[in-house]
C-alpha atoms as a printed R data frame, in Angstrom:
   type eleno elety resid chain resno        x       y       z
1  ATOM     1    CA   UNK     A     1  -53.604  15.786 -32.505
2  ATOM     2    CA   UNK     A     2  -56.771  16.949 -30.836
3  ATOM     3    CA   UNK     A     3  -57.041  14.137 -28.297
4  ATOM     4    CA   UNK     A     4  -60.461  14.027 -26.680
5  ATOM     5    CA   UNK     A     5  -61.504  17.361 -28.138
6  ATOM     6    CA   UNK     A     6  -63.069  16.302 -31.425
7  ATOM     7    CA   UNK     A     7  -66.547  17.516 -32.193
8  ATOM     8    CA   UNK     A     8  -69.310  14.993 -31.578
9  ATOM     9    CA   UNK     A     9  -70.409  13.440 -34.847
10 ATOM    10    CA   UNK     A    10  -67.343  14.555 -36.766
11 ATOM    11    CA   UNK     A    11  -65.684  11.177 -37.416
12 ATOM    12    CA   UNK     A    12  -65.983   8.971 -40.472
13 ATOM    13    CA   UNK     A    13  -68.165   6.456 -38.626
14 ATOM    14    CA   UNK     A    14  -70.623   9.206 -37.696
15 ATOM    15    CA   UNK     A    15  -70.664  10.551 -41.263
16 ATOM    16    CA   UNK     A    16  -71.318   7.060 -42.594
17 ATOM    17    CA   UNK     A    17  -74.157   6.587 -40.106
18 ATOM    18    CA   UNK     A    18  -75.746   9.927 -41.073
19 ATOM    19    CA   UNK     A    19  -75.486   9.053 -44.757
20 ATOM    20    CA   UNK     A    20  -77.051   5.638 -44.131
21 ATOM    21    CA   UNK     A    21  -79.885   7.272 -42.163
22 ATOM    22    CA   UNK     A    22  -80.591   9.718 -45.021
23 ATOM    23    CA   UNK     A    23  -80.657   6.859 -47.529
24 ATOM    24    CA   UNK     A    24  -83.022   4.843 -45.324
25 ATOM    25    CA   UNK     A    25  -85.324   7.843 -44.879
26 ATOM    26    CA   UNK     A    26  -85.553   8.251 -48.659
27 ATOM    27    CA   UNK     A    27  -86.244   4.531 -49.150
28 ATOM    28    CA   UNK     A    28  -88.982   4.745 -46.512
29 ATOM    29    CA   UNK     A    29  -90.513   7.802 -48.207
30 ATOM    30    CA   UNK     A    30  -90.595   6.063 -51.588
31 ATOM    31    CA   UNK     A    31  -92.016   2.837 -50.167
32 ATOM    32    CA   UNK     A    32  -94.708   4.837 -48.378
33 ATOM    33    CA   UNK     A    33  -95.587   6.419 -51.723
34 ATOM    34    CA   UNK     A    34  -95.783   2.972 -53.364
35 ATOM    35    CA   UNK     A    35  -97.993   1.698 -50.561
36 ATOM    36    CA   UNK     A    36 -100.454   4.560 -50.926
37 ATOM    37    CA   UNK     A    37 -100.285   5.273 -54.663
38 ATOM    38    CA   UNK     A    38  -98.890   2.162 -56.355
39 ATOM    39    CA   UNK     A    39  -95.710   1.494 -58.335
40 ATOM    40    CA   UNK     A    40  -96.964   3.498 -61.292
41 ATOM    41    CA   UNK     A    41  -96.805   6.655 -59.161
42 ATOM    42    CA   UNK     A    42  -93.000   6.540 -58.922
43 ATOM    43    CA   UNK     A    43  -90.856   8.837 -60.993
44 ATOM    44    CA   UNK     A    44  -87.997   7.431 -63.016
45 ATOM    45    CA   UNK     A    45  -85.490   8.785 -60.483
46 ATOM    46    CA   UNK     A    46  -87.375   7.177 -57.582
47 ATOM    47    CA   UNK     A    47  -87.341   3.812 -59.350
48 ATOM    48    CA   UNK     A    48  -83.612   4.164 -60.048
49 ATOM    49    CA   UNK     A    49  -82.983   5.140 -56.432
50 ATOM    50    CA   UNK     A    50  -84.813   2.040 -55.165
51 ATOM    51    CA   UNK     A    51  -82.880  -0.178 -57.578
52 ATOM    52    CA   UNK     A    52  -79.589   1.285 -56.364
53 ATOM    53    CA   UNK     A    53  -80.614   0.972 -52.707
54 ATOM    54    CA   UNK     A    54  -81.631  -2.653 -53.312
55 ATOM    55    CA   UNK     A    55  -78.251  -3.469 -54.880
56 ATOM    56    CA   UNK     A    56  -76.428  -1.790 -51.992
57 ATOM    57    CA   UNK     A    57  -78.447  -3.761 -49.436
58 ATOM    58    CA   UNK     A    58  -77.842  -7.026 -51.289
59 ATOM    59    CA   UNK     A    59  -74.092  -6.366 -51.306
60 ATOM    60    CA   UNK     A    60  -74.153  -5.565 -47.608
61 ATOM    61    CA   UNK     A    61  -76.138  -8.737 -46.896
62 ATOM    62    CA   UNK     A    62  -73.661 -10.838 -48.887
63 ATOM    63    CA   UNK     A    63  -70.724  -9.374 -46.936
64 ATOM    64    CA   UNK     A    64  -72.479 -10.039 -43.647
65 ATOM    65    CA   UNK     A    65  -73.424 -13.610 -44.606
66 ATOM    66    CA   UNK     A    66  -69.838 -14.393 -45.663
67 ATOM    67    CA   UNK     A    67  -68.388 -13.561 -42.238
Protein backbone atom coordinates (compact mmCIF):
# COMPACT_ATOMS: atom_id res chain seq x y z
CA UNK A 1 0.00 0.00 0.00
CA UNK A 2 1.07 3.53 -0.76
CA UNK A 3 -0.28 5.13 2.41
CA UNK A 4 -0.40 8.91 2.13
CA UNK A 5 1.61 8.96 -1.08
CA UNK A 6 -1.12 8.72 -3.69
CA UNK A 7 -1.17 11.31 -6.43
CA UNK A 8 -3.68 14.11 -5.95
CA UNK A 9 -6.73 13.51 -8.10
CA UNK A 10 -5.96 9.85 -8.71
CA UNK A 11 -8.82 8.23 -6.77
CA UNK A 12 -12.17 7.06 -8.08
CA UNK A 13 -13.99 9.97 -6.43
CA UNK A 14 -11.73 12.45 -8.21
CA UNK A 15 -12.17 10.66 -11.55
CA UNK A 16 -15.94 10.71 -11.09
CA UNK A 17 -15.84 14.42 -10.28
CA UNK A 18 -13.73 15.19 -13.37
CA UNK A 19 -16.08 13.17 -15.56
CA UNK A 20 -19.10 14.98 -14.10
CA UNK A 21 -17.42 18.34 -14.71
CA UNK A 22 -16.73 17.44 -18.37
CA UNK A 23 -20.35 16.37 -18.84
CA UNK A 24 -21.62 19.59 -17.26
CA UNK A 25 -19.32 21.69 -19.45
CA UNK A 26 -20.72 20.00 -22.57
CA UNK A 27 -24.31 20.50 -21.39
CA UNK A 28 -23.53 24.18 -20.77
CA UNK A 29 -21.98 24.54 -24.23
CA UNK A 30 -25.02 23.01 -25.91
CA UNK A 31 -27.49 25.07 -23.89
CA UNK A 32 -25.54 28.22 -24.76
CA UNK A 33 -25.86 27.26 -28.43
CA UNK A 34 -29.62 26.75 -28.02
CA UNK A 35 -29.95 30.11 -26.29
CA UNK A 36 -28.17 31.95 -29.09
CA UNK A 37 -29.19 29.92 -32.15
CA UNK A 38 -32.34 27.99 -31.23
CA UNK A 39 -33.12 24.28 -30.95
CA UNK A 40 -32.98 23.82 -34.70
CA UNK A 41 -29.26 24.61 -34.62
CA UNK A 42 -28.42 21.44 -32.68
CA UNK A 43 -26.90 18.46 -34.40
CA UNK A 44 -28.40 15.03 -33.92
CA UNK A 45 -25.55 14.06 -31.59
CA UNK A 46 -26.05 17.20 -29.48
CA UNK A 47 -29.75 16.42 -29.11
CA UNK A 48 -28.95 12.83 -28.13
CA UNK A 49 -26.35 14.04 -25.65
CA UNK A 50 -28.86 16.38 -23.98
CA UNK A 51 -31.45 13.59 -23.81
CA UNK A 52 -28.92 11.28 -22.16
CA UNK A 53 -27.77 14.00 -19.75
CA UNK A 54 -31.41 14.72 -18.85
CA UNK A 55 -32.08 11.05 -18.09
CA UNK A 56 -28.94 10.83 -15.97
CA UNK A 57 -29.94 13.93 -13.99
CA UNK A 58 -33.47 12.62 -13.47
CA UNK A 59 -32.09 9.33 -12.14
CA UNK A 60 -29.75 11.18 -9.81
CA UNK A 61 -32.61 13.39 -8.60
CA UNK A 62 -34.78 10.33 -7.92
CA UNK A 63 -32.00 8.69 -5.88
CA UNK A 64 -31.48 11.87 -3.89
CA UNK A 65 -35.21 12.36 -3.26
CA UNK A 66 -35.59 8.76 -2.05
CA UNK A 67 -33.01 9.17 0.74
